[in-house]
Tab-separated table of C-alpha atoms and ligand atoms in Angstrom:
chain	number	residue	atom	x	y	z
A	28	UNK	CA	-18.282	-0.461	-4.667
A	29	UNK	CA	-15.603	1.181	-2.833
A	30	UNK	CA	-14.028	4.060	-4.797
A	31	UNK	CA	-11.496	6.224	-3.652
A	32	UNK	CA	-9.130	9.164	-5.184
A	33	UNK	CA	-6.532	10.996	-4.087
A	34	UNK	CA	-5.330	14.375	-5.165
A	35	UNK	CA	-2.139	16.550	-4.487
A	36	UNK	CA	1.591	16.947	-4.728
A	37	UNK	CA	4.605	16.391	-2.609
A	38	UNK	CA	5.109	19.850	-1.555
A	39	UNK	CA	1.507	21.031	-2.161
A	40	UNK	CA	-0.743	22.853	0.427
A	41	UNK	CA	-1.923	19.305	1.212
A	42	UNK	CA	-2.903	15.972	-0.161
A	43	UNK	CA	-6.894	14.868	-0.019
A	44	UNK	CA	-8.526	11.569	-0.022
A	45	UNK	CA	-11.955	11.089	-0.966
A	46	UNK	CA	-13.485	7.652	-0.149
A	47	UNK	CA	-16.926	6.635	-1.325
A	48	UNK	CA	-19.156	3.361	-1.088
A	49	UNK	CA	-18.330	2.766	2.434
A	50	UNK	CA	-21.413	1.441	5.113
A	51	UNK	CA	-22.967	3.982	7.833
A	52	UNK	CA	-21.694	3.453	11.310
A	53	UNK	CA	-18.296	2.456	10.995
A	54	UNK	CA	-16.771	3.939	13.982
A	55	UNK	CA	-13.707	5.851	13.207
A	56	UNK	CA	-11.554	8.988	14.552
A	57	UNK	CA	-8.815	10.935	14.113
A	58	UNK	CA	-6.563	8.626	16.454
A	59	UNK	CA	-6.630	5.682	13.845
A	60	UNK	CA	-5.758	7.637	11.022
A	61	UNK	CA	-2.956	8.727	12.583
A	62	UNK	CA	-1.895	5.614	14.143
A	63	UNK	CA	-1.578	4.109	10.355
A	64	UNK	CA	0.221	7.180	9.632
A	65	UNK	CA	2.758	7.371	11.963
A	66	UNK	CA	3.062	3.870	11.041
A	67	UNK	CA	4.017	4.964	7.202
A	68	UNK	CA	6.420	7.285	8.677
A	69	UNK	CA	8.929	4.732	10.320
A	70	UNK	CA	11.630	2.768	9.115
A	71	UNK	CA	15.759	3.250	9.085
A	72	UNK	CA	16.524	4.629	6.347
A	73	UNK	CA	13.840	7.308	5.619
A	74	UNK	CA	15.019	10.916	4.623
A	75	UNK	CA	15.017	14.132	6.791
A	76	UNK	CA	11.608	14.928	5.926
A	77	UNK	CA	10.053	12.090	7.963
A	78	UNK	CA	11.416	13.458	11.135
A	79	UNK	CA	9.468	16.770	10.876
A	80	UNK	CA	6.270	16.116	8.671
A	81	UNK	CA	3.264	15.612	10.928
A	82	UNK	CA	0.935	14.299	8.850
A	83	UNK	CA	-1.852	16.737	9.660
A	84	UNK	CA	-5.228	16.014	8.996
A	85	UNK	CA	-8.710	17.710	8.513
A	86	UNK	CA	-11.582	15.292	8.458
A	87	UNK	CA	-13.789	17.308	6.119
A	88	UNK	CA	-17.089	15.137	5.361
A	89	UNK	CA	-18.320	11.707	5.942
A	90	UNK	CA	-18.151	11.204	9.656
A	91	UNK	CA	-20.195	12.658	12.681
A	92	UNK	CA	-19.595	11.826	16.051
A	93	UNK	CA	-16.959	8.992	15.315
A	94	UNK	CA	-19.222	7.257	12.669
A	95	UNK	CA	-19.389	7.255	9.427
A	96	UNK	CA	-22.475	8.607	7.528
A	97	UNK	CA	-22.432	6.408	4.274
A	98	UNK	CA	-21.773	9.809	2.397
A	99	UNK	CA	-18.432	10.208	0.802
A	100	UNK	CA	-15.690	10.718	3.276
A	101	UNK	CA	-13.547	13.613	1.909
A	102	UNK	CA	-9.758	13.836	4.534
A	103	UNK	CA	-6.988	16.391	3.834
A	104	UNK	CA	-3.374	16.086	5.047
A	105	UNK	CA	-1.719	18.926	5.412
A	106	UNK	CA	2.269	19.181	4.476
A	107	UNK	CA	4.294	20.694	6.968
A	108	UNK	CA	6.005	22.410	4.374
A	109	UNK	CA	3.921	24.463	2.600
A	110	UNK	CA	5.396	27.998	3.467
A	111	UNK	CA	8.640	27.129	2.302
A	112	UNK	CA	7.011	26.173	-1.011
A	113	UNK	CA	4.389	28.208	-1.509
A	114	UNK	CA	5.692	30.280	-4.258
A	115	UNK	CA	7.285	27.340	-6.010
A	116	UNK	CA	4.081	25.547	-5.923
A	117	UNK	CA	1.462	28.300	-5.868
A	118	UNK	CA	-1.792	27.306	-8.196
A	119	UNK	CA	-1.686	31.397	-9.323
A	120	UNK	CA	-0.250	32.427	-12.975
A	121	UNK	CA	3.512	32.592	-12.636
A	122	UNK	CA	6.414	30.692	-13.556
A	123	UNK	CA	8.830	28.398	-11.120
A	124	UNK	CA	12.260	29.868	-10.201
A	125	UNK	CA	14.178	27.102	-11.519
A	126	UNK	CA	13.776	24.578	-14.580
A	127	UNK	CA	14.787	20.932	-13.347
A	128	UNK	CA	15.639	19.475	-16.863
A	129	UNK	CA	17.781	16.651	-16.272
A	130	UNK	CA	15.336	13.809	-15.308
A	131	UNK	CA	16.740	11.072	-13.252
A	132	UNK	CA	16.765	7.515	-14.695
A	133	UNK	CA	14.309	5.138	-13.570
A	134	UNK	CA	12.021	8.256	-12.356
A	135	UNK	CA	8.577	9.496	-14.172
A	136	UNK	CA	10.503	12.678	-14.991
A	137	UNK	CA	11.381	12.146	-18.383
A	138	UNK	CA	8.289	10.101	-19.588
A	139	UNK	CA	6.656	12.670	-17.828
A	140	UNK	CA	7.976	15.646	-19.645
A	141	UNK	CA	7.176	13.992	-23.003
A	142	UNK	CA	3.631	13.059	-22.696
A	143	UNK	CA	2.568	16.583	-21.128
A	144	UNK	CA	4.849	19.015	-22.572
A	145	UNK	CA	6.834	20.014	-19.485
A	146	UNK	CA	9.573	21.846	-19.478
A	147	UNK	CA	10.176	21.566	-15.674
A	148	UNK	CA	10.460	17.826	-14.216
A	149	UNK	CA	8.883	19.319	-10.999
A	150	UNK	CA	5.529	19.105	-13.150
A	151	UNK	CA	6.163	15.593	-13.300
A	152	UNK	CA	7.761	14.565	-9.719
A	153	UNK	CA	5.433	16.330	-7.323
A	154	UNK	CA	2.386	14.111	-8.377
A	155	UNK	CA	4.460	10.841	-9.040
A	156	UNK	CA	6.442	11.097	-5.420
A	157	UNK	CA	5.380	8.513	-2.782
A	158	UNK	CA	4.230	11.551	-0.490
A	159	UNK	CA	0.879	10.127	-2.328
A	160	UNK	CA	0.679	7.345	-0.475
A	161	UNK	CA	0.319	8.827	3.224
A	162	UNK	CA	-3.586	9.485	1.229
A	163	UNK	CA	-3.755	5.933	0.357
A	164	UNK	CA	-3.291	4.786	4.151
A	165	UNK	CA	-5.653	7.323	4.947
A	166	UNK	CA	-8.213	5.604	3.140
A	167	UNK	CA	-6.539	2.187	3.531
A	168	UNK	CA	-7.289	2.819	7.737
A	169	UNK	CA	-11.094	3.143	6.653
A	170	UNK	CA	-11.060	-0.135	4.690
A	171	UNK	CA	-8.951	-1.984	7.652
A	172	UNK	CA	-11.645	-0.640	10.106
A	173	UNK	CA	-14.439	-2.245	7.810
A	174	UNK	CA	-12.583	-5.632	7.772
A	175	UNK	CA	-12.187	-5.637	11.491
A	176	UNK	CA	-15.941	-5.843	11.735
A	177	UNK	CA	-15.860	-9.266	10.202
A	178	UNK	CA	-12.317	-10.244	12.147
A	179	UNK	CA	-10.278	-9.231	8.943
A	180	UNK	CA	-6.807	-8.638	10.094
A	181	UNK	CA	-3.710	-7.387	7.815
A	182	UNK	CA	-0.093	-6.508	8.352
A	183	UNK	CA	2.810	-6.480	6.493
A	184	UNK	CA	7.131	-7.315	7.578
A	185	UNK	CA	9.715	-6.242	5.473
A	186	UNK	CA	11.369	-9.884	4.271
A	187	UNK	CA	14.169	-8.185	2.002
A	188	UNK	CA	16.675	-5.267	2.588
A	189	UNK	CA	19.176	-4.620	-0.044
A	190	UNK	CA	20.836	-7.883	-0.056
A	191	UNK	CA	20.053	-8.580	3.419
A	192	UNK	CA	17.175	-11.476	3.446
A	193	UNK	CA	14.731	-12.849	6.463
A	194	UNK	CA	15.385	-16.509	7.145
A	195	UNK	CA	12.399	-19.025	7.045
A	196	UNK	CA	11.133	-17.316	10.144
A	197	UNK	CA	7.596	-18.343	11.178
A	198	UNK	CA	5.224	-15.648	9.734
A	199	UNK	CA	3.958	-12.738	12.136
A	200	UNK	CA	0.605	-13.035	13.313
A	201	UNK	CA	-1.429	-9.963	14.076
A	202	UNK	CA	-0.520	-10.193	17.865
A	203	UNK	CA	3.075	-9.778	16.736
A	204	UNK	CA	2.413	-6.421	14.756
A	205	UNK	CA	3.670	-4.484	17.696
A	206	UNK	CA	7.124	-6.292	17.807
A	207	UNK	CA	7.100	-5.856	13.765
A	208	UNK	CA	6.761	-2.034	14.135
A	209	UNK	CA	9.182	-1.530	16.849
A	210	UNK	CA	11.859	-3.206	14.843
A	211	UNK	CA	13.732	0.015	12.894
A	212	UNK	CA	13.202	-2.040	9.617
A	213	UNK	CA	9.964	-3.732	10.540
A	214	UNK	CA	11.373	-6.962	10.056
A	215	UNK	CA	10.226	-10.133	12.145
A	216	UNK	CA	13.576	-11.884	12.102
A	217	UNK	CA	15.506	-10.519	14.547
A	218	UNK	CA	18.281	-12.111	13.109
A	219	UNK	CA	18.511	-10.085	9.912
A	220	UNK	CA	17.918	-7.019	11.422
A	221	UNK	CA	21.756	-5.580	11.664
A	222	UNK	CA	22.298	-6.858	8.256
A	223	UNK	CA	19.481	-5.025	6.746
A	224	UNK	CA	20.433	-2.028	8.696
A	225	UNK	CA	23.936	-2.388	7.678
A	226	UNK	CA	22.926	-2.213	3.989
A	227	UNK	CA	21.093	0.905	4.784
A	228	UNK	CA	24.143	2.734	6.409
A	229	UNK	CA	26.523	1.600	3.385
A	230	UNK	CA	24.190	2.623	0.550
A	231	UNK	CA	23.772	5.762	2.466
A	232	UNK	CA	27.628	6.514	3.054
A	233	UNK	CA	27.488	5.746	-0.645
A	234	UNK	CA	24.893	8.271	-1.470
A	235	UNK	CA	23.073	5.873	-2.952
A	236	UNK	CA	19.265	3.947	-2.618
A	237	UNK	CA	17.842	0.531	-1.845
A	238	UNK	CA	15.261	-1.534	-2.515
A	239	UNK	CA	13.904	-4.675	-0.894
A	240	UNK	CA	10.998	-6.611	-0.090
A	241	UNK	CA	7.804	-6.551	2.051
A	242	UNK	CA	5.146	-9.521	2.699
A	243	UNK	CA	1.171	-8.513	3.429
A	244	UNK	CA	-0.585	-11.422	5.257
A	245	UNK	CA	-4.154	-10.879	5.573
A	246	UNK	CA	-5.526	-13.334	8.085
A	247	UNK	CA	-9.349	-14.658	8.589
A	248	UNK	CA	-10.135	-13.608	5.169
A	249	UNK	CA	-13.670	-15.269	4.173
A	250	UNK	CA	-13.917	-17.870	1.588
A	251	UNK	CA	-15.151	-16.233	-1.640
A	252	UNK	CA	-13.835	-12.962	-2.262
A	253	UNK	CA	-13.656	-12.265	-6.135
A	254	UNK	CA	-14.796	-14.976	-8.638
A	255	UNK	CA	-13.582	-16.353	-11.453
A	256	UNK	CA	-15.861	-15.568	-13.757
A	257	UNK	CA	-14.182	-12.854	-15.521
A	258	UNK	CA	-10.744	-11.512	-15.808
A	259	UNK	CA	-11.583	-8.179	-14.089
A	260	UNK	CA	-13.480	-9.880	-10.471
A	261	UNK	CA	-10.443	-12.033	-10.238
A	262	UNK	CA	-9.089	-11.184	-6.753
A	263	UNK	CA	-5.514	-12.066	-7.763
A	264	UNK	CA	-5.638	-9.273	-10.637
A	265	UNK	CA	-7.355	-6.706	-8.332
A	266	UNK	CA	-4.646	-7.189	-5.738
A	267	UNK	CA	-1.617	-7.428	-8.417
A	268	UNK	CA	-3.225	-3.793	-10.268
A	269	UNK	CA	-3.705	-2.463	-6.589
A	270	UNK	CA	-0.439	-3.365	-4.833
A	271	UNK	CA	1.811	-3.105	-8.443
A	272	UNK	CA	0.386	0.602	-8.689
A	273	UNK	CA	2.213	1.376	-5.240
A	274	UNK	CA	5.635	3.842	-5.951
A	275	UNK	CA	8.671	1.763	-7.242
A	276	UNK	CA	6.854	-1.500	-7.011
A	277	UNK	CA	8.117	-3.812	-9.971
A	278	UNK	CA	6.671	-6.741	-8.936
A	279	UNK	CA	4.547	-8.440	-7.105
A	280	UNK	CA	4.127	-12.435	-5.956
A	281	UNK	CA	0.919	-14.009	-4.215
A	282	UNK	CA	1.644	-17.263	-2.506
A	283	UNK	CA	4.703	-18.738	-3.667
A	284	UNK	CA	3.773	-18.038	-7.045
A	285	UNK	CA	7.371	-17.447	-8.555
A	286	UNK	CA	8.892	-20.981	-6.882
A	287	UNK	CA	5.928	-23.102	-7.940
A	288	UNK	CA	6.491	-22.305	-11.666
A	289	UNK	CA	9.420	-24.450	-11.490
A	290	UNK	CA	8.238	-27.470	-9.438
A	291	UNK	CA	5.740	-30.136	-10.403
A	292	UNK	CA	1.627	-29.823	-10.081
A	293	UNK	CA	1.675	-32.553	-7.140
A	294	UNK	CA	4.365	-30.497	-5.304
A	295	UNK	CA	2.851	-26.680	-6.011
A	296	UNK	CA	-0.726	-26.699	-4.841
A	297	UNK	CA	-2.204	-26.986	-1.328
A	298	UNK	CA	-3.527	-30.060	-0.419
A	299	UNK	CA	-7.262	-29.780	1.546
A	300	UNK	CA	-8.457	-31.488	4.718
A	301	UNK	CA	-11.392	-31.087	6.507
A	302	UNK	CA	-11.993	-30.325	10.218
A	303	UNK	CA	-15.222	-28.383	11.060
A	304	UNK	CA	-13.912	-27.195	14.090
A	305	UNK	CA	-11.770	-24.817	11.790
A	306	UNK	CA	-14.876	-23.692	9.966
A	307	UNK	CA	-14.326	-19.908	10.488
A	308	UNK	CA	-13.311	-18.976	7.309
A	309	UNK	CA	-13.312	-21.808	5.129
A	310	UNK	CA	-16.552	-23.961	6.113
A	311	UNK	CA	-13.906	-26.015	7.617
A	312	UNK	CA	-11.688	-26.744	4.766
A	313	UNK	CA	-8.123	-26.564	5.495
A	314	UNK	CA	-5.443	-26.024	3.119
A	315	UNK	CA	-2.205	-27.607	4.920
A	316	UNK	CA	0.323	-25.261	3.225
A	317	UNK	CA	-0.048	-21.912	1.767
A	318	UNK	CA	1.821	-22.343	-1.276
A	319	UNK	CA	-1.527	-20.420	-2.856
A	320	UNK	CA	-1.370	-17.495	-0.959
A	321	UNK	CA	-5.029	-17.986	0.140
A	322	UNK	CA	-6.302	-17.514	-3.667
A	323	UNK	CA	-7.502	-20.479	-5.953
A	324	UNK	CA	-9.593	-19.540	-9.494
A	325	UNK	CA	-9.382	-15.775	-8.748
A	326	UNK	CA	-11.365	-15.902	-5.222
A	327	UNK	CA	-10.064	-16.242	-1.842
A	328	UNK	CA	-9.891	-20.010	-0.183
A	329	UNK	CA	-10.235	-18.877	3.412
A	330	UNK	CA	-6.423	-19.747	3.838
A	331	UNK	CA	-4.148	-17.275	4.864
A	332	UNK	CA	-3.212	-14.531	2.139
A	333	UNK	CA	0.245	-13.464	1.361
A	334	UNK	CA	1.506	-11.029	-1.220
A	335	UNK	CA	4.844	-10.162	-1.419
A	336	UNK	CA	5.855	-6.998	-2.948
A	337	UNK	CA	9.521	-6.110	-4.538
A	338	UNK	CA	10.422	-2.514	-4.830
A	339	UNK	CA	12.877	-1.272	-6.922
A	340	UNK	CA	15.768	1.271	-5.226
A	341	UNK	CA	14.428	4.693	-5.219
A	342	UNK	CA	15.320	6.756	-8.066
A	343	UNK	CA	16.465	10.096	-6.501
A	344	UNK	CA	19.846	9.232	-5.492
A	345	UNK	CA	21.792	11.376	-2.725
A	346	UNK	CA	24.642	11.265	-5.080
A	347	UNK	CA	23.268	11.306	-8.250
A	348	UNK	CA	25.988	9.074	-10.858
A	349	UNK	CA	23.713	7.416	-13.803
A	350	UNK	CA	23.853	9.541	-16.851
A	351	UNK	CA	21.052	11.343	-18.293
A	352	UNK	CA	20.153	14.023	-20.645
A	353	UNK	CA	19.536	17.961	-20.176
A	354	UNK	CA	16.153	17.616	-21.872
A	355	UNK	CA	17.492	21.850	-22.360
A	356	UNK	CA	20.629	21.234	-24.426
A	357	UNK	CA	20.168	17.306	-24.837
A	358	UNK	CA	23.669	17.774	-23.616
A	359	UNK	CA	24.981	14.476	-21.169
A	360	UNK	CA	24.755	15.098	-17.481
A	361	UNK	CA	23.912	13.878	-14.176
A	362	UNK	CA	20.262	14.709	-12.148
A	363	UNK	CA	20.011	17.630	-10.169
A	364	UNK	CA	20.081	16.645	-6.601
A	365	UNK	CA	16.299	15.977	-4.971
A	366	UNK	CA	15.980	15.526	-1.213
A	367	UNK	CA	15.210	11.985	-0.856
A	368	UNK	CA	15.500	8.628	1.366
A	369	UNK	CA	18.002	5.716	1.242
A	370	UNK	CA	15.076	3.356	1.301
A	371	UNK	CA	11.343	3.379	1.631
A	372	UNK	CA	10.753	-0.417	1.776
A	373	UNK	CA	9.090	-0.470	5.636
A	374	UNK	CA	6.990	2.620	4.730
A	375	UNK	CA	6.215	0.614	1.320
A	376	UNK	CA	4.725	-2.624	3.727
A	377	UNK	CA	2.458	-0.017	5.532
A	378	UNK	CA	1.380	1.331	2.175
A	379	UNK	CA	0.868	-2.381	0.692
A	380	UNK	CA	-1.688	-3.016	3.952
A	381	UNK	CA	-3.564	-0.274	2.811
A	382	UNK	CA	-3.796	-1.021	-0.636
A	383	UNK	CA	-4.463	-4.548	0.648
A	384	UNK	CA	-7.269	-3.892	2.844
A	385	UNK	CA	-9.122	-1.461	0.329
A	386	UNK	CA	-9.401	-4.389	-2.210
A	387	UNK	CA	-10.800	-6.966	0.057
A	388	UNK	CA	-12.918	-4.274	1.749
A	389	UNK	CA	-13.878	-3.515	-1.525
A	390	UNK	CA	-14.679	-7.186	-2.521
A	391	UNK	CA	-17.010	-7.782	0.928
A	392	UNK	CA	-18.851	-5.203	0.342
A	393	UNK	CA	-19.378	-6.495	-3.153
A	394	UNK	CA	-20.544	-10.074	-1.972
A	395	UNK	CA	-21.953	-8.702	1.489
A	396	UNK	CA	-23.151	-5.397	0.450
A	397	UNK	CA	-25.547	-3.748	3.729
A	398	UNK	CA	-25.914	0.112	4.171
A	399	UNK	CA	-25.155	0.314	7.405
A	400	UNK	CA	-22.364	-1.827	9.557
A	401	UNK	CA	-24.630	-4.041	11.117
A	402	UNK	CA	-26.360	-4.873	7.824
A	403	UNK	CA	-22.929	-5.974	6.420
A	404	UNK	CA	-21.987	-7.718	9.395
A	405	UNK	CA	-25.010	-10.057	9.340
A	406	UNK	CA	-25.093	-10.784	5.320
A	407	UNK	CA	-21.624	-12.020	6.428
A	408	UNK	CA	-22.690	-14.041	9.574
A	409	UNK	CA	-25.649	-15.577	7.012
A	410	UNK	CA	-23.028	-16.239	4.759
A	411	UNK	CA	-20.595	-17.772	7.103
A	412	UNK	CA	-22.888	-19.853	9.138
A	413	UNK	CA	-24.211	-21.534	5.513
A	414	UNK	CA	-20.951	-22.216	3.720
A	415	UNK	CA	-21.473	-25.237	2.205
A	416	UNK	CA	-24.662	-25.400	1.671
A	417	UNK	CA	-25.889	-25.847	-1.971
A	418	UNK	CA	-27.431	-23.539	-4.050
A	419	UNK	CA	-30.933	-25.707	-3.816
A	420	UNK	CA	-30.519	-27.997	-1.462
A	421	UNK	CA	-30.900	-31.950	-3.124
A	422	UNK	CA	-31.321	-31.979	-6.905
A	423	UNK	CA	-34.792	-33.041	-7.835
B	530	EPS	C1	9.968	11.523	-1.961
B	530	EPS	C2	10.756	12.147	-1.571
B	530	EPS	C3	10.808	12.686	0.105
B	530	EPS	C4	10.492	11.594	0.851
B	530	EPS	C5	8.807	11.554	0.356
B	530	EPS	C6	8.934	11.040	-0.830
B	530	EPS	O1	10.528	13.906	0.061
B	530	EPS	P1	11.182	15.206	0.001
B	530	EPS	O2	11.448	15.574	-1.529
B	530	EPS	O3	9.859	16.156	0.369
B	530	EPS	O4	12.102	15.246	0.952
B	530	EPS	O5	10.308	12.123	1.763
B	530	EPS	O6	7.981	10.898	0.914
B	530	EPS	C7	7.142	11.611	1.512
B	530	EPS	C8	7.196	12.980	1.888
B	530	EPS	C9	6.075	10.721	2.314
B	530	EPS	O7	5.101	11.530	2.820
B	530	EPS	O8	6.392	9.574	2.246
B	530	EPS	C10	10.013	11.169	-3.198
B	530	EPS	O9	10.767	11.516	-3.923
B	530	EPS	O10	9.025	10.203	-3.774
C-alpha cells in the first residue's frame, strides 16, 4: 500500500514528507523533485513569496545512489524565510508577539480556533496554508516516476480563471506539457490566455482574489485500477477524495460528470468499439468518446482519465472587505491583512497532478504488487498481455 504523510507549517523551519510502500529500484534524483517543485511555483497571480521561495531539499532516507530502497522515503523542504519567523514560530515555550483574532471568512481560521480552543488564528492558518502542497508535489514526483515505468503520463492545464474560460480547444497530450508550462497561466488555449491574465490583473488591482478550474489528464492508464466491489475501492471515490483534499477545492468533476446528469443515457455514455491494434491499455476495446473520464464502475477503463477541479477564490484578500467578528471582543470588523496570492489556480493543477499520480500509483501497486520496480513492471506486462482471457478458460 502506498501511503504518505506530510508535516510542517507554512512559516515553520521546513515541511517534511514521508512516503511509504514504493518498490525498490525506482530511479529518482533531486532534479526530478526540483523540476516538479519549480512547476508548482509558476503561474501569473502568485504572491511575492513564490519569487523568492527556493524549496531547498534534503533527501533524508529511502534513496541511495539515485534509486529507491523500498524503505520509507523521508524528504525535507526547507522554508526560505525561517530565520525571519524563527521567534514567531518557535517550538520553545513562549507567546506570539501578536494574536490574530479576526478570522478570514472562507478560511480555516474560525472553525479551527473553535475546534482546537486557540486564541490565535496563526495556530490554524500555518498548517491550513497551501504551502503544504509543496510536500504533496514531492510525494507525487515519486508516484509519477513509478507510473512512468508503465508508461502512464499525467498532466494538467488551466481551463478557467475567474470569468475567463478556455473554449473547446483540443486537449493537450504529454508532448504538449512544456507548452502548457510555458503559458503564464498554464492554459493550452492561447486564444484565452490574455483574458485570463486580464482577469488576474483586475482582481489584483481591486485587492481581490480569483478561483478557477484546472483539468488533469492521465494518459495510458491500464484498464482495471480500482474496483466495483466496495465503496472504498472505487477509483472515482479515491480520486474525488484526494483531489477535494487540495486546499480551496470545492468541486471535482470526472469526465463530463456534471453535464451528463441532464442528458439521456443514449447520449451520456461512451460507445465501445474493438480495434486490436489499439490493445495497449484496454485490451483493444476503445471508447469513442471520453464522457466517463476513463472510469466505469469504480474501475479505470483504459480510456483517457479526465478530472476537473474547481477552486474557490482564495480566502486571504489583499484588501480585506468581508465582514467578520473579532473572537476576542466579539465586535464586527474585517480580517487582518495576510500576505497572499491573487490566484493559485495554475499551481493547483500541478498539485492535482501529484494527487492523481499518488492515487493511480497506489492502485497500480495494489494490482501489480512487486517489491522491486522490475517485478512491478513484469506483473503489469503479464496482465496486459493476457487482458480479455477468462479466468479459467472455457466452462466445463
Ligand atoms: C498561502 C499564502 C502565501 C502563499 C502560500 C500559500 O504564503 P505567504 O503567507 O508566506 O506569503 O505564497 O503558498 C506557498 C507558500 C506555497 O509554497 O505554495 C496561503 O495562505 O495558503
